[in-house]
Coordinates of C-alpha atoms in Angstrom, one line a residue:
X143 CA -41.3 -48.1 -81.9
X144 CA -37.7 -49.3 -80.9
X145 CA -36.2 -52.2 -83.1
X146 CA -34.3 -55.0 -81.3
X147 CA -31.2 -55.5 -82.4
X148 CA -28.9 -58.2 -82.0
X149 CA -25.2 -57.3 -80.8
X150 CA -22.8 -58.1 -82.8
X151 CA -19.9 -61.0 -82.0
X152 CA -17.1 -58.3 -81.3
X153 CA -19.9 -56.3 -78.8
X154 CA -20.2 -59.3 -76.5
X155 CA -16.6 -59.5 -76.3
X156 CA -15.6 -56.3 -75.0
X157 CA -18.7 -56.7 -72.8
X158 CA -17.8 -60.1 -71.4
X159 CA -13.7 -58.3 -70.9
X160 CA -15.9 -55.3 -69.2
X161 CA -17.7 -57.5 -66.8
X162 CA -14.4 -59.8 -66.2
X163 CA -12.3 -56.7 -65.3
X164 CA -15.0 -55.0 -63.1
X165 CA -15.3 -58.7 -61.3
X166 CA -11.7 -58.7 -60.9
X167 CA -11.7 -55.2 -58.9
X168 CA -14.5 -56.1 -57.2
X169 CA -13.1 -58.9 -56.1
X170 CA -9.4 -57.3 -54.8
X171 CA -11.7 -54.8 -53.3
X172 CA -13.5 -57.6 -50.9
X173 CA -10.3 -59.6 -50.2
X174 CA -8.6 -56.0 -49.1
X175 CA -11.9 -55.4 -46.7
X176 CA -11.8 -58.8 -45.4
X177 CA -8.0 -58.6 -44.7
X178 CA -9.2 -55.2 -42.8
X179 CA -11.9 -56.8 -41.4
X180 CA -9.1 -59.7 -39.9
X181 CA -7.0 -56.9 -38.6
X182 CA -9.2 -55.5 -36.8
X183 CA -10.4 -58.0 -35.0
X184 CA -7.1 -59.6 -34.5
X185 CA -6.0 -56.1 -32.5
X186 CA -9.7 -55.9 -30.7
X187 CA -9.9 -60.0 -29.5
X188 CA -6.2 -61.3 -30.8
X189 CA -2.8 -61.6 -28.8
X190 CA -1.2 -57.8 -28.5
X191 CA 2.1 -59.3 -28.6
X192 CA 4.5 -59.2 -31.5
X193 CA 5.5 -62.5 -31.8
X194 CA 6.6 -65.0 -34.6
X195 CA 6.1 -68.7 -35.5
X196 CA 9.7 -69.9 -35.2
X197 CA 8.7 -72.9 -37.2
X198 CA 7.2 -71.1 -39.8
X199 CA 9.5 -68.7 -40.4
X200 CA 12.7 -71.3 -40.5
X201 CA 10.9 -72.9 -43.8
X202 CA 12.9 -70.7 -45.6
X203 CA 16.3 -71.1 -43.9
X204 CA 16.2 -74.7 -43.4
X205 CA 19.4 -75.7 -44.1
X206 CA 21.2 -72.8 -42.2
X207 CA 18.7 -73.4 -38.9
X208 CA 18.8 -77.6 -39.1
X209 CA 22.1 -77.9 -40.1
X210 CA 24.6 -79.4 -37.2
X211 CA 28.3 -78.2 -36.4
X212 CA 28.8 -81.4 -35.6
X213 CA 29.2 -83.9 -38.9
X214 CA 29.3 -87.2 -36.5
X215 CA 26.8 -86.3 -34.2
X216 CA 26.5 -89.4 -31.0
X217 CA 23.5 -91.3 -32.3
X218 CA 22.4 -91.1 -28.4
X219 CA 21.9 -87.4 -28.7
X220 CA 18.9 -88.1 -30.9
X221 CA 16.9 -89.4 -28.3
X222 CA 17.2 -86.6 -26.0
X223 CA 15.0 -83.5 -26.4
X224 CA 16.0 -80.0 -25.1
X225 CA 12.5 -78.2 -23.9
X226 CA 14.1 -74.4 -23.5
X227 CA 11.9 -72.3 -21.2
X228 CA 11.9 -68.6 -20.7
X229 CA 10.6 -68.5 -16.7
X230 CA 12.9 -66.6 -15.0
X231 CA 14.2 -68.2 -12.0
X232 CA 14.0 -66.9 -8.3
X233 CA 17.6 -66.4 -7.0
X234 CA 18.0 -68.0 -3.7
X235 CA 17.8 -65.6 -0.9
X236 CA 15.6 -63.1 -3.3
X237 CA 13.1 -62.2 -0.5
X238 CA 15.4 -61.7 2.1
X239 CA 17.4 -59.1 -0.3
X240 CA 14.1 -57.3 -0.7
X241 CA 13.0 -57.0 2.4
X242 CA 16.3 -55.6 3.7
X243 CA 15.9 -52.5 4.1
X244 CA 12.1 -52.6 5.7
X245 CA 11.7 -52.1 9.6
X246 CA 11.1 -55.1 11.5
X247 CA 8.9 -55.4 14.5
X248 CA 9.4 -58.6 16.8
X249 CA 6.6 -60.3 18.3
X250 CA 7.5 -62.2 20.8
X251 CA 5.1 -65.8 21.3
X252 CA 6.5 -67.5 24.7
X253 CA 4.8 -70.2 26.6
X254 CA 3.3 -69.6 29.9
X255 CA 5.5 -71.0 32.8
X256 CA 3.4 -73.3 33.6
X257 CA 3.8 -75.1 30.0
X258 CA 7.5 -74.7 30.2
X259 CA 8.0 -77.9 32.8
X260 CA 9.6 -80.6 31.3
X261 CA 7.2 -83.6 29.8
X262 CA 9.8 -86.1 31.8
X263 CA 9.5 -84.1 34.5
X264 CA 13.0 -82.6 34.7
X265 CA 12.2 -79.3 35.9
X266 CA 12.1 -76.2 33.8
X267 CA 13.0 -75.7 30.0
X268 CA 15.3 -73.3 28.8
X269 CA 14.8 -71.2 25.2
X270 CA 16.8 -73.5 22.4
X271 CA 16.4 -71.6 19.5
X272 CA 13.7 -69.3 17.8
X273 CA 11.3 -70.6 15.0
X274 CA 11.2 -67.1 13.4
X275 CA 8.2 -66.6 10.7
X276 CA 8.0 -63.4 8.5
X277 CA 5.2 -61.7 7.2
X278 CA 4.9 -58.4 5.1
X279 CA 2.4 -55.7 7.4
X280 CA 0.7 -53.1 5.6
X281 CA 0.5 -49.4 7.4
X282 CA -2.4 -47.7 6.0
X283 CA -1.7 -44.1 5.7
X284 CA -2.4 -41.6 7.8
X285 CA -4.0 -37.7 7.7
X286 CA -3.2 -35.4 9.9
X287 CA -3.1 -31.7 10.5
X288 CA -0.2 -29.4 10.5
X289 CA -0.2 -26.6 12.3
X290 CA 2.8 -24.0 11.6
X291 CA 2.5 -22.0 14.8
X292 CA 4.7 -18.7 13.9
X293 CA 5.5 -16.9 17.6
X294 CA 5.5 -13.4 17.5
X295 CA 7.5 -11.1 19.8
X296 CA 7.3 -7.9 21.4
X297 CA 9.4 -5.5 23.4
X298 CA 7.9 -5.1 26.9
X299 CA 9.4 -1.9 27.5
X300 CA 9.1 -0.6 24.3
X301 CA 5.0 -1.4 25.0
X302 CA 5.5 0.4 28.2
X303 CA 7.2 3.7 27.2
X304 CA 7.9 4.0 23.4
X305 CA 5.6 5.7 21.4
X306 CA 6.2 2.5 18.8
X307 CA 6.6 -0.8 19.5
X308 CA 8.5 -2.8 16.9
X309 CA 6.8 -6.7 16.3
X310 CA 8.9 -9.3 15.0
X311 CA 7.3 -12.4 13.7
X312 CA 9.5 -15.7 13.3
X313 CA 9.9 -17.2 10.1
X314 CA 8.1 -19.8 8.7
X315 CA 8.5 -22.1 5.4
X316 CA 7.1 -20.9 2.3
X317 CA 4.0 -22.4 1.5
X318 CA 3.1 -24.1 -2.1
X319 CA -0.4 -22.5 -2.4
X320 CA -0.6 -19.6 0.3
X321 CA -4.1 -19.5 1.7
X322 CA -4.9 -23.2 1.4
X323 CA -4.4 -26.4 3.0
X324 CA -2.1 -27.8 0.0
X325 CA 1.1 -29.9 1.5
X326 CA 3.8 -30.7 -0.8
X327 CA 2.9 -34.2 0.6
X328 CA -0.7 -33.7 -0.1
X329 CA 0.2 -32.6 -3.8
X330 CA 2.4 -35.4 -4.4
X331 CA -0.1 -37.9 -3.3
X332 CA -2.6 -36.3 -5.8
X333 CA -0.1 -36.1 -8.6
X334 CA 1.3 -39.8 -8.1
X335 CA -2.3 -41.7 -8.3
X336 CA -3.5 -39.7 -11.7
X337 CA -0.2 -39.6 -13.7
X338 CA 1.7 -42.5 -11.9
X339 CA -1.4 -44.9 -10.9
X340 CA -3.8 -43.7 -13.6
X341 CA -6.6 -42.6 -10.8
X342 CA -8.7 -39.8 -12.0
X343 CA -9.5 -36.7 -9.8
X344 CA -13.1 -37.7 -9.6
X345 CA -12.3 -40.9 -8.1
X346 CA -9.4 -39.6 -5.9
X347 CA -12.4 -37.2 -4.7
X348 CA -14.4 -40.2 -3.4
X349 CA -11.4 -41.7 -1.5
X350 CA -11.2 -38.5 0.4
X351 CA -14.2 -38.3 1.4
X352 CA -15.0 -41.7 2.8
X353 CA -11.0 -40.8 4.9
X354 CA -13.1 -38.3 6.4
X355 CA -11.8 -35.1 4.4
X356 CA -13.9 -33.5 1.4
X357 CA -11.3 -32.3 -1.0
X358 CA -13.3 -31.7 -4.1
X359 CA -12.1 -33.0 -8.0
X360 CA -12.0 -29.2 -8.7
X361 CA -9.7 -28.0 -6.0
X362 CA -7.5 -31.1 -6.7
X363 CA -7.5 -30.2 -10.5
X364 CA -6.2 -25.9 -9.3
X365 CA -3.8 -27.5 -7.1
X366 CA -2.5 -29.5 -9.9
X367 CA -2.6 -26.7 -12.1
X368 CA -0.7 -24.2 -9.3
X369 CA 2.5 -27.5 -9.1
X370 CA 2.7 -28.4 -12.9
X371 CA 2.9 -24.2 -13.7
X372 CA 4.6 -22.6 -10.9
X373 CA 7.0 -25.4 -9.4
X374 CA 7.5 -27.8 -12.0
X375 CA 7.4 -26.0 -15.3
X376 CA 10.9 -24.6 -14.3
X377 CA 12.3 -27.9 -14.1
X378 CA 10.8 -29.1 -17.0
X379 CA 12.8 -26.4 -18.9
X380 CA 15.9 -27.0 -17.2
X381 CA 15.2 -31.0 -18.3
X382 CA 14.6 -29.5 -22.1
X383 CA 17.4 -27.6 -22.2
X384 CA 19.3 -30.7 -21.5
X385 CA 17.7 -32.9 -23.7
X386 CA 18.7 -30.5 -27.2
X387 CA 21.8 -30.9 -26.1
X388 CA 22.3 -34.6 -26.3
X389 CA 23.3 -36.7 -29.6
X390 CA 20.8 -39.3 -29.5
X391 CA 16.8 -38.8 -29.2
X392 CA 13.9 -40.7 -30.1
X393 CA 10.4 -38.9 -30.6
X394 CA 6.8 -40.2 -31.0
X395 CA 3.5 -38.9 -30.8
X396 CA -0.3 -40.0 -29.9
X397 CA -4.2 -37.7 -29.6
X398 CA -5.0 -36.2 -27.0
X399 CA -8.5 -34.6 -26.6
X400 CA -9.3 -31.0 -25.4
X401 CA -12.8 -29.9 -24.4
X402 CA -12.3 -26.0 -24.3
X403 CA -10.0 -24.8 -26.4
X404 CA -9.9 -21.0 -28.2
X405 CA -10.7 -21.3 -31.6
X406 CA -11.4 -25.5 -31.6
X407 CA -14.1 -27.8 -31.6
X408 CA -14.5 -30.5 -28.6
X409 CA -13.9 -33.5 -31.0
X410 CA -11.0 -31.9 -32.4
X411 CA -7.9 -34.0 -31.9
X412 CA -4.7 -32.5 -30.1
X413 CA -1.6 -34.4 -29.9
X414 CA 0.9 -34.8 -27.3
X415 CA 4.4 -35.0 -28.3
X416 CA 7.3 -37.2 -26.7
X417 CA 11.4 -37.2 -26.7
X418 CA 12.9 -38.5 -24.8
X419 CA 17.0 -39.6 -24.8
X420 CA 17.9 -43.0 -27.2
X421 CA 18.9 -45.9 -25.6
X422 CA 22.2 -47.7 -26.2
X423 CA 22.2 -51.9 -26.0
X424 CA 23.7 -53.3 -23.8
X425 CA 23.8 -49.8 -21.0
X426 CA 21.5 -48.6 -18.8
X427 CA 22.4 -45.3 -19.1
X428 CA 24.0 -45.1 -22.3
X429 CA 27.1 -43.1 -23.1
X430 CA 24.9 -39.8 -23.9
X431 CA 24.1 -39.4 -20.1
X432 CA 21.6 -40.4 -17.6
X433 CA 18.0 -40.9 -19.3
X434 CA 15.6 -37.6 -20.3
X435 CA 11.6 -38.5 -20.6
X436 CA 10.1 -34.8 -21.6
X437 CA 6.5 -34.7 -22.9
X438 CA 5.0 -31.4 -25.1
X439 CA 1.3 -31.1 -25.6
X440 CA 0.8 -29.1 -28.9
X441 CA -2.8 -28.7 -30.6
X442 CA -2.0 -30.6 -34.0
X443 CA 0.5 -32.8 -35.7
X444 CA 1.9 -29.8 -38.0
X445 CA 5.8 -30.9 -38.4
X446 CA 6.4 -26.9 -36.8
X447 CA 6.2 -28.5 -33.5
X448 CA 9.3 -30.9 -33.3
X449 CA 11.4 -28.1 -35.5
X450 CA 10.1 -25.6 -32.8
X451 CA 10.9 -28.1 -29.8
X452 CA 14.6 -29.4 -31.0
X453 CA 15.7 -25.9 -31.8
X454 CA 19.7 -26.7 -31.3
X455 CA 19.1 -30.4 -31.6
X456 CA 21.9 -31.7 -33.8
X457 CA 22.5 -35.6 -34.1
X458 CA 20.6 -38.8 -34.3
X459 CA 16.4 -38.6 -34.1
X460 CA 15.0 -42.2 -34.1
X461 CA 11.0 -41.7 -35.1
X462 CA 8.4 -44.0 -36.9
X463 CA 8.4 -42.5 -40.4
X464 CA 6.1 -40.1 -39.9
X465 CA 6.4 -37.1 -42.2
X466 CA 6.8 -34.1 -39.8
X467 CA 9.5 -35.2 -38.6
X468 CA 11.5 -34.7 -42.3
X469 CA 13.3 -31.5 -42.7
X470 CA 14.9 -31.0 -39.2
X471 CA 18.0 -29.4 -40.1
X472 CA 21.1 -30.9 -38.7
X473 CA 19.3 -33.6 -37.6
X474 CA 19.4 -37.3 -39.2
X475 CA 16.5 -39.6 -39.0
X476 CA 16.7 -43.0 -38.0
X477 CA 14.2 -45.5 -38.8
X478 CA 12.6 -48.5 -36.7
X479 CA 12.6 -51.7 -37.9
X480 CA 9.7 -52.6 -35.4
X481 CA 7.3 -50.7 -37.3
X482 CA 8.8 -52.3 -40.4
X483 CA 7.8 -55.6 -39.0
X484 CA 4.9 -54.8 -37.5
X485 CA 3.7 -54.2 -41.2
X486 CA 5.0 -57.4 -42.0
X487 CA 2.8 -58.9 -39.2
X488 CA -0.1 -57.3 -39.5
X489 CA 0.0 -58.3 -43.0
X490 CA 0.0 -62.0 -42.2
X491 CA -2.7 -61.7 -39.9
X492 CA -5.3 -60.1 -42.5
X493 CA -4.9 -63.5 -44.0
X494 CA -7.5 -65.9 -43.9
X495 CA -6.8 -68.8 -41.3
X496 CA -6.0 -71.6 -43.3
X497 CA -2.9 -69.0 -45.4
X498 CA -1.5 -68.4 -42.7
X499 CA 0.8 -71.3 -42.5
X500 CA 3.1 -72.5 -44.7
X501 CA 5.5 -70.6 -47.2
X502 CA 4.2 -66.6 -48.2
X503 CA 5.9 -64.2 -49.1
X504 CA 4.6 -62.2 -46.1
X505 CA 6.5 -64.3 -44.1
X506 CA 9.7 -64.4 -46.2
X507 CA 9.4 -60.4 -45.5
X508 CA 8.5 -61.3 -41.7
X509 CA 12.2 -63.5 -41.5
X510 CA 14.1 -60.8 -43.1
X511 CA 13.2 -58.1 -39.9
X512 CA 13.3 -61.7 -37.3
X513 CA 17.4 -61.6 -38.8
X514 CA 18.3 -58.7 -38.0
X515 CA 16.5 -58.2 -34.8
X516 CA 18.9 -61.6 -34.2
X517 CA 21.8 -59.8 -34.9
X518 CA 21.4 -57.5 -32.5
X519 CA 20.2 -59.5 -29.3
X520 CA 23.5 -62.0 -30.3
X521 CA 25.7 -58.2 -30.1
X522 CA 23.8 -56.5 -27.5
X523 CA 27.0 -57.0 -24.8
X524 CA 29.5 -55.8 -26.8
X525 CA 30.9 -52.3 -27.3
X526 CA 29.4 -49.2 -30.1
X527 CA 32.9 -49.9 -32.1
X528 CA 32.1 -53.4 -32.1
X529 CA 28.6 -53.2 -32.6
X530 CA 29.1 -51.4 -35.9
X531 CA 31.8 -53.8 -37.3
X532 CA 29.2 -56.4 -36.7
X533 CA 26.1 -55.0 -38.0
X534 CA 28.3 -54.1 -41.3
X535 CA 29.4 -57.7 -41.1
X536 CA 26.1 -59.4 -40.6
X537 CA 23.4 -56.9 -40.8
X538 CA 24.1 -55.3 -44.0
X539 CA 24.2 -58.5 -46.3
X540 CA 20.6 -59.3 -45.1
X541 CA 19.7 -56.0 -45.5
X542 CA 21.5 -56.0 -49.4
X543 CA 19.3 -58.9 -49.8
X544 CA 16.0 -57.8 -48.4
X545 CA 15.9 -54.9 -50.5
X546 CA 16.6 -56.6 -53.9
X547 CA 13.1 -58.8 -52.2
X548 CA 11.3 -55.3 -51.6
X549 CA 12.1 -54.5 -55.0
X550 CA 10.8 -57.8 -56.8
X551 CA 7.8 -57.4 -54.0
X552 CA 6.4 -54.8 -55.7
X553 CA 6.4 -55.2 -59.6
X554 CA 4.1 -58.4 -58.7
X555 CA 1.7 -57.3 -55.7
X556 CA -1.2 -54.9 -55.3
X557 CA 0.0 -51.5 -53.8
X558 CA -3.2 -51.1 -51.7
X559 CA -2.9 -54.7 -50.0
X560 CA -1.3 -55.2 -46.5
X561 CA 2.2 -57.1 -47.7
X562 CA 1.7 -53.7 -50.0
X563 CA 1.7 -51.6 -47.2
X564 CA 4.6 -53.0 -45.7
X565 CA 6.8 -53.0 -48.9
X566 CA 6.2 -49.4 -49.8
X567 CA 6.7 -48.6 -46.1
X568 CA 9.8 -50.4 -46.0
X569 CA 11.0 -48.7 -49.4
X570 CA 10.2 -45.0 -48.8
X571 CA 11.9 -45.4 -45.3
X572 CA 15.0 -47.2 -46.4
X573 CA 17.2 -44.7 -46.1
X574 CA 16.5 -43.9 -42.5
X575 CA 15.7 -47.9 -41.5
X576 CA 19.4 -48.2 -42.6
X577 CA 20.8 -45.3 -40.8
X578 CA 21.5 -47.8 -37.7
X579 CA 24.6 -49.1 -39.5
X580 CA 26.4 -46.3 -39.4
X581 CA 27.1 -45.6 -35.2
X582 CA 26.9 -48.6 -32.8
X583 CA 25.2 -46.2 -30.2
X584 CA 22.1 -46.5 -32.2
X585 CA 19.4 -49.3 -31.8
X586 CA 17.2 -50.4 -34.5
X587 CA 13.6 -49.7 -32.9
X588 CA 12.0 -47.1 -31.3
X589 CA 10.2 -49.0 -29.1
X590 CA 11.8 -47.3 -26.0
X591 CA 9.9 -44.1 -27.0
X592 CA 6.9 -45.9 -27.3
X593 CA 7.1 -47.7 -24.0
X594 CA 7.5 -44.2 -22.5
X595 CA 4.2 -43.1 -24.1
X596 CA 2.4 -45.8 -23.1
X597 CA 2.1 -44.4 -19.3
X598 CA -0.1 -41.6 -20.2
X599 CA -2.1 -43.7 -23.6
X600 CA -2.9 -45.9 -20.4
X601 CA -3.7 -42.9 -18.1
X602 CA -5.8 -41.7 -21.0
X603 CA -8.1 -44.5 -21.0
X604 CA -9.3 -43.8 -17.5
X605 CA -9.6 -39.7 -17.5
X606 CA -10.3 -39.7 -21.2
X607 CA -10.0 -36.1 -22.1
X608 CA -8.4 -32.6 -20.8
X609 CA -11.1 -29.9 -20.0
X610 CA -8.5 -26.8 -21.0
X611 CA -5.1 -26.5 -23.1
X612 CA -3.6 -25.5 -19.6
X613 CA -4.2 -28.8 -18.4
X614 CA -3.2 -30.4 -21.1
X615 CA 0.1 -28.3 -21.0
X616 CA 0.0 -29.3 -17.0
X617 CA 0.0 -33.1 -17.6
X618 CA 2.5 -33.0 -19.9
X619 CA 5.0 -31.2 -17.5
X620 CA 4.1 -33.9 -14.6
X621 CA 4.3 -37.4 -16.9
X622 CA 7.6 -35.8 -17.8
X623 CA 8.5 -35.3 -14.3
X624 CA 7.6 -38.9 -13.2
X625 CA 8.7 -40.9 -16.0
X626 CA 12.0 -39.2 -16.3
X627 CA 12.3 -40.1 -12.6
X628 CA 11.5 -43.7 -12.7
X629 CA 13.8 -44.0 -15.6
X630 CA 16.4 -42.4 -13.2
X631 CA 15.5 -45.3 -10.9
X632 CA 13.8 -42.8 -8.1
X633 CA 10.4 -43.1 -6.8
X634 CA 8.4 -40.9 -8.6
X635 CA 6.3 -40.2 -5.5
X636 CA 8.7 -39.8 -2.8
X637 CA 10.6 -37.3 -6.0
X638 CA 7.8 -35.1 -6.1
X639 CA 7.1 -34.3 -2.5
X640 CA 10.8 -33.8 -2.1
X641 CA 10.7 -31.3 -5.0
X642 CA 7.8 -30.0 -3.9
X643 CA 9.6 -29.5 -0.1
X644 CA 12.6 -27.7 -1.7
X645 CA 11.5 -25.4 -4.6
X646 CA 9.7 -23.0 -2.6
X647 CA 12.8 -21.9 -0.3
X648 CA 15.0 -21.5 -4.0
X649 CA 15.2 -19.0 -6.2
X650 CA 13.7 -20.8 -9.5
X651 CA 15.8 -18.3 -11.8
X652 CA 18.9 -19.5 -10.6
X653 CA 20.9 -22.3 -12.2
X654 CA 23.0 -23.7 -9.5
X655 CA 19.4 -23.9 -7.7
X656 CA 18.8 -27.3 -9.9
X657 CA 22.3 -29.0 -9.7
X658 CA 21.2 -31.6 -6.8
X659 CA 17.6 -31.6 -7.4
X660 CA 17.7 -33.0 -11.3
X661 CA 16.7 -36.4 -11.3
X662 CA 20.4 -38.2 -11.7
X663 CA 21.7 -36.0 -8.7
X664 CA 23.8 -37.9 -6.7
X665 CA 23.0 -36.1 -3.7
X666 CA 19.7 -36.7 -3.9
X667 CA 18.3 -38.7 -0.5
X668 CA 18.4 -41.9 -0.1
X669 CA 14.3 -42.2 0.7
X670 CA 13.6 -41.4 -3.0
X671 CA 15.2 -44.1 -5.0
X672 CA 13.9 -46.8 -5.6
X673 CA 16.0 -50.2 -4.5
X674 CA 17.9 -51.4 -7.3
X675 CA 17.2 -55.0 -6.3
X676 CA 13.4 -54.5 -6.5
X677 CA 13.4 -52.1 -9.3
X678 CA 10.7 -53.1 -12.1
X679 CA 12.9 -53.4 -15.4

C-alpha cells in the first residue's frame, strides 16, 4: 500500500523552473514553425519580387535621408510634391525603328472613276497625297518537301563498247541524320520551342499532326539526341574551353530529375550545373570578352563536379555560399550580397503582420545590404579603377559597421530563427561577401547566373523530368547553345539552323572550323541577330 507524500517546498521549485523552461522551448519551437509557416506561404501566394519599404527602412537613417542641402530652402517648395515614376517612356518614332527592317507590301485602295468627279462639278480629281495606315501581317509558316535530286552520269560509249562503264554521281550536301527526313530547319524548329519556348515534345507532337505531318514525341526526342551529341557537343567544348580560360565566372546549380539512370532510383535528384562568364557594371560585354552561358548536367551536388569542370580555371568564381564550391585551387570565391539580403527578407516576412512595420532589427540588417546595393547603382557608369576607389570609399565603412551589428546580432538572438539564419549566413560568408572590394570588374550579386538558370527551371516546369542521363546531358548542351546565343544578341532559332546548315560540310576536329561560327563571330550573317533596337534587355 503506497503512502502519499507531500513534496517538499524546494521539489515544487525545481518542478515549477522544469515546467517554465520546457514552456519556454516549446514556445520558441511554435514561433520558429509559424515564421516557417509565413514563409511559405508568402513564396506560394506573396509578391516574388525582392523589394523593400523605402519608408520603413529610412527609420533608421532619418537624419541622413530628410536632411536638405539646402539650409534656406524657398518656403514655396513645400507645397509642391515630386511623384517619381518608374514607366519607361516610348521614344518618339519607336515603332517606325522597329519595323524597319520588315518587308512592306502596298495595298493600294483608289476610288472608282466614277467617284473621282469633282462634288462642284469641276471635272476630274487628281491624287493629293496618300493617307498611308500600317499594320503588322503575320505569315504562318509553311511545310514543304525537299527533294535533293542527285543526277547520275554515264558514258554512252563506254556503255556501248567497254567492258566497264564508269558511273559518276553528283554531289550532294551532307545530311544531319542520313536515312531520315530531319532538316537542319526542321531540327532547329524542334530545338527552339522545348529549350527556347518551353514546349514539350509531346505537345510539339500534336502540332504536327493537326499541320498534316505525324512526327512522333519519340523520333523528335532521337533527333534531338543525334543534334545535341553529334553536331553540337563539339561546340559546346570549344565554348568550355573558352570559358576556363576567362578571369571572371559565376556558377550556380538547381535538381534535375532522371527516370532511368544505371545504378539510381527515379526519385533520386540529379542536378544541373551552370557557369557562365561574370558580368561587369556598367558593360555589356565586360572587359573579359563577349558573354559564355555553358550548362553541365552531373548526377549529384558532390563539390568533384565544379573542381572537375574548372580544371585550369584560375580567378574570380562568384557563387551563393554553397559548400562544394570551397577548395577550388587557384580560384577565389566571391560572395552575393543578394542572397545575404534575401535572408534578411525572408526573415521579415516570417513575422507576424502587425511586426512587420516599424523599427526591427531585421530591418536594420535589411538597410545595411539596401546601402550598399546603393552604392553600386550610384557607380555603375564609371570605370573598374574607379569603381574600387569608391566601394573602398563608401562601401567598406558600411560594411565595417555591419559586421560589428552581425556580431552584436548574435550574442542576443536565437541561432535557429530566420534573422538567425541570415546572421550566421552573413558571418560564415564574410570573407567571400567582401571579396567584391578588391577588383572593380566584380559585382556584388550573382543574380546574372541565376537569371541564366531560370530558362531551363521554367522549361522544367512544363517537361518535368529527363527519361535517360543522355538526355539530360543533351539538354544541357542545347540551353547552353541558346542562351549563350541570346546573350550574344543572336536569334537563338535562326543560330541553330545556321549551325545545323554548316557543321556537316566541316571537319568538327578542326579548330579554325569554329572561328566564324562561335556565337560573337563577326562574320556571322546578318539573318541571325537579333535587332539591337528590339532586343529584350
Amino acid at each position: 500500500m503506497g503512502i502519499n507524500r507531500t513534496p517538499k517546498p524546494d521539489e515544487w521549485e525545481r518542478e515549477r523552473e522544469h515546467l517554465l523552461l520546457h514552456i519556454a522551448e516549446l514556445t520558441r519551437q511554435v514561433n520558429w514553425w509559424q515564421a516557417q509557416w509565413r514563409l511559405l506561404t508568402h513564396h506560394r501566394f506573396g509578391a516574388s519580387q525582392e523589394r523593400s519599404d523605402q519608408i520603413q527602412l529610412h527609420l533608421f537613417n532619418e537624419a541622413e535621408v530628410l536632411a536638405d542641402d539646402d539650409p534656406d530652402p524657398d518656403p514655396g517648395d513645400a507645397a509642391e510634391d515630386t511623384v517619381i515614376t518608374y514607366r519607361r517612356k516610348k521614344q518618339r518614332g519607336q515603332r517606325e525603328l522597329d519595323l524597319a527592317d520588315l518587308p512592306v507590301v502596298r495595298i493600294l485602295h483608289e476610288l472608282p472613276e466614277a467617284e473621282q468627279q469633282c462634288p462642284a462639278g469641276h471635272g476630274l480629281m487628281h491624287i493629293m497625297s496618300e493617307d498611308v495606315q500600317r499594320e503588322l501581317d503575320f505569315v504562318p509558316e509553311q511545310l514543304r518537301v525537299v527533294e535533293h535530286v542527285k543526277m547520275v552520269y554515264s558514258c554512252r560509249t563506254c556503255e556501248r563498247e567497254a567492258l566497264t562503264v564508269p558511273i559518276v554521281t553528283a554531289p550532294a550536301p551532307p545530311r544531319l541524320y542520313p536515312s531520315s527526313l530531319l532538316s537542319a530547319s526542321v531540327l532547329a524548329e524542334i530545338v527552339h520551342r522545348k529549350y527556347v519556348l518551353g514546349v514539350p515534345l509531346y505537345r510539339q507532337e500534336q502540332d504536327w499532326a493537326r499541320r498534316g505531318v505525324w512526327v512522333s514525341r519519340q523520333t523528335m526526342a532521337n533527333w534531338v539526341l543525334v543534334g545535341a551529341d553529334q553536331w553540337l557537343t563539339p561546340l559546346w567544348d570549344v565554348l568550355h574551353q573558352e570559358l576556363v580560360r576567362r578571369s571572371i565566372l559565376q556558377a550556380d546549380e538547381t535538381t534535375l530529375q532522371v527516370i532511368h539512370e544505371p545504378g539510381r532510383t527515379p526519385n533520386q535528384q540529379s542536378y544541373l550545373w551552370l557557369y557562365r562568364t561574370g558580368e561587369v557594371p556598367g558593360d555589356a560585354w565586360g572587359e573579359d570578352g563577349a558573354p559564355i552561358v555553358l550548362y553541365d548536367y552531373q548526377p549529384s551536388r558532390s563539390g568533384a563536379h565544379p573542381q572537375a569542370f574548372l580544371t585550369g580555371f584560375h580567378g574570380y568564381l562568384q557563387v551563393d555560399g554553397y559548400s562544394g564550391y570551397h577548395g577550388l585551387e587557384g580560384v577565389t570565391l566571391v560572395g552575393c550580397w543578394a542572397h545575404a539580403r534575401r535572408k534578411f527578407q525572408e526573415a521579415l516576412e516570417g513575422l507576424p503582420a502587425q511586426a512587420r512595420d516599424g523599427p526591427n532589427l531585421i530591418r536594420q540588417g535589411l538597410d545595411f545590404c539596401n546601402r550598399l546595393f546603393a552604392v553600386e547603382r550610384d557607380i555603375r557608369a564609371l570605370s573598374p579603377a574607379q569603381r574600387t576607389q569608391a566601394r573602398r570609399a563608401r562601401s567598406r565603412p558600411i560594411l565595417a559597421a555591419f559586421l560589428r551589428w552581425l556580431r552584436a546580432q548574435r550574442r542576443v538572438i536565437l541561432p535557429k530563427s530566420l534573422l538567425g539564419t541570415a546572421v550566421t549566413y552573413c558571418l560564415n560568408q564574410w570573407q567571400p561577401l567582401t571579396t567584391f572590394l578588391q577588383d572593380g570588374r566584380l559585382t556584388i550579386d550573382n543574380n546574372r547566373a541565376e537569371r541564366s538558370i531560370k530558362p531551363f527551371v521554367i522549361g522544367r516546369k512544363n517537361w518535368l523530368f529527363a527519361n535517360t542521363a543522355k538526355g539530360a546531358r543533351a539538354s544541357a548542351v542545347i540551353y547552353s547553345i541558346v542562351e549563350t546565343a541570346k546573350e550574344n544578341g543572336l536569334n537563338p532559332r535562326a543560330y541553330l539552323q545556321y549551325l545545323l546548315e554548316q557543321l556537316p560540310d566541316r571537319d568538327l576536329s578542326d579548330p579554325t572550323t569554329w572561328a566564324d561560327l562561335l556565337p560573337w563571330a563577326t562574320t556571322l550573317p546578318a539573318h541571325v541577330r537579333t535587332p539591337r533596337r528590339v532586343r529584350p534587355a
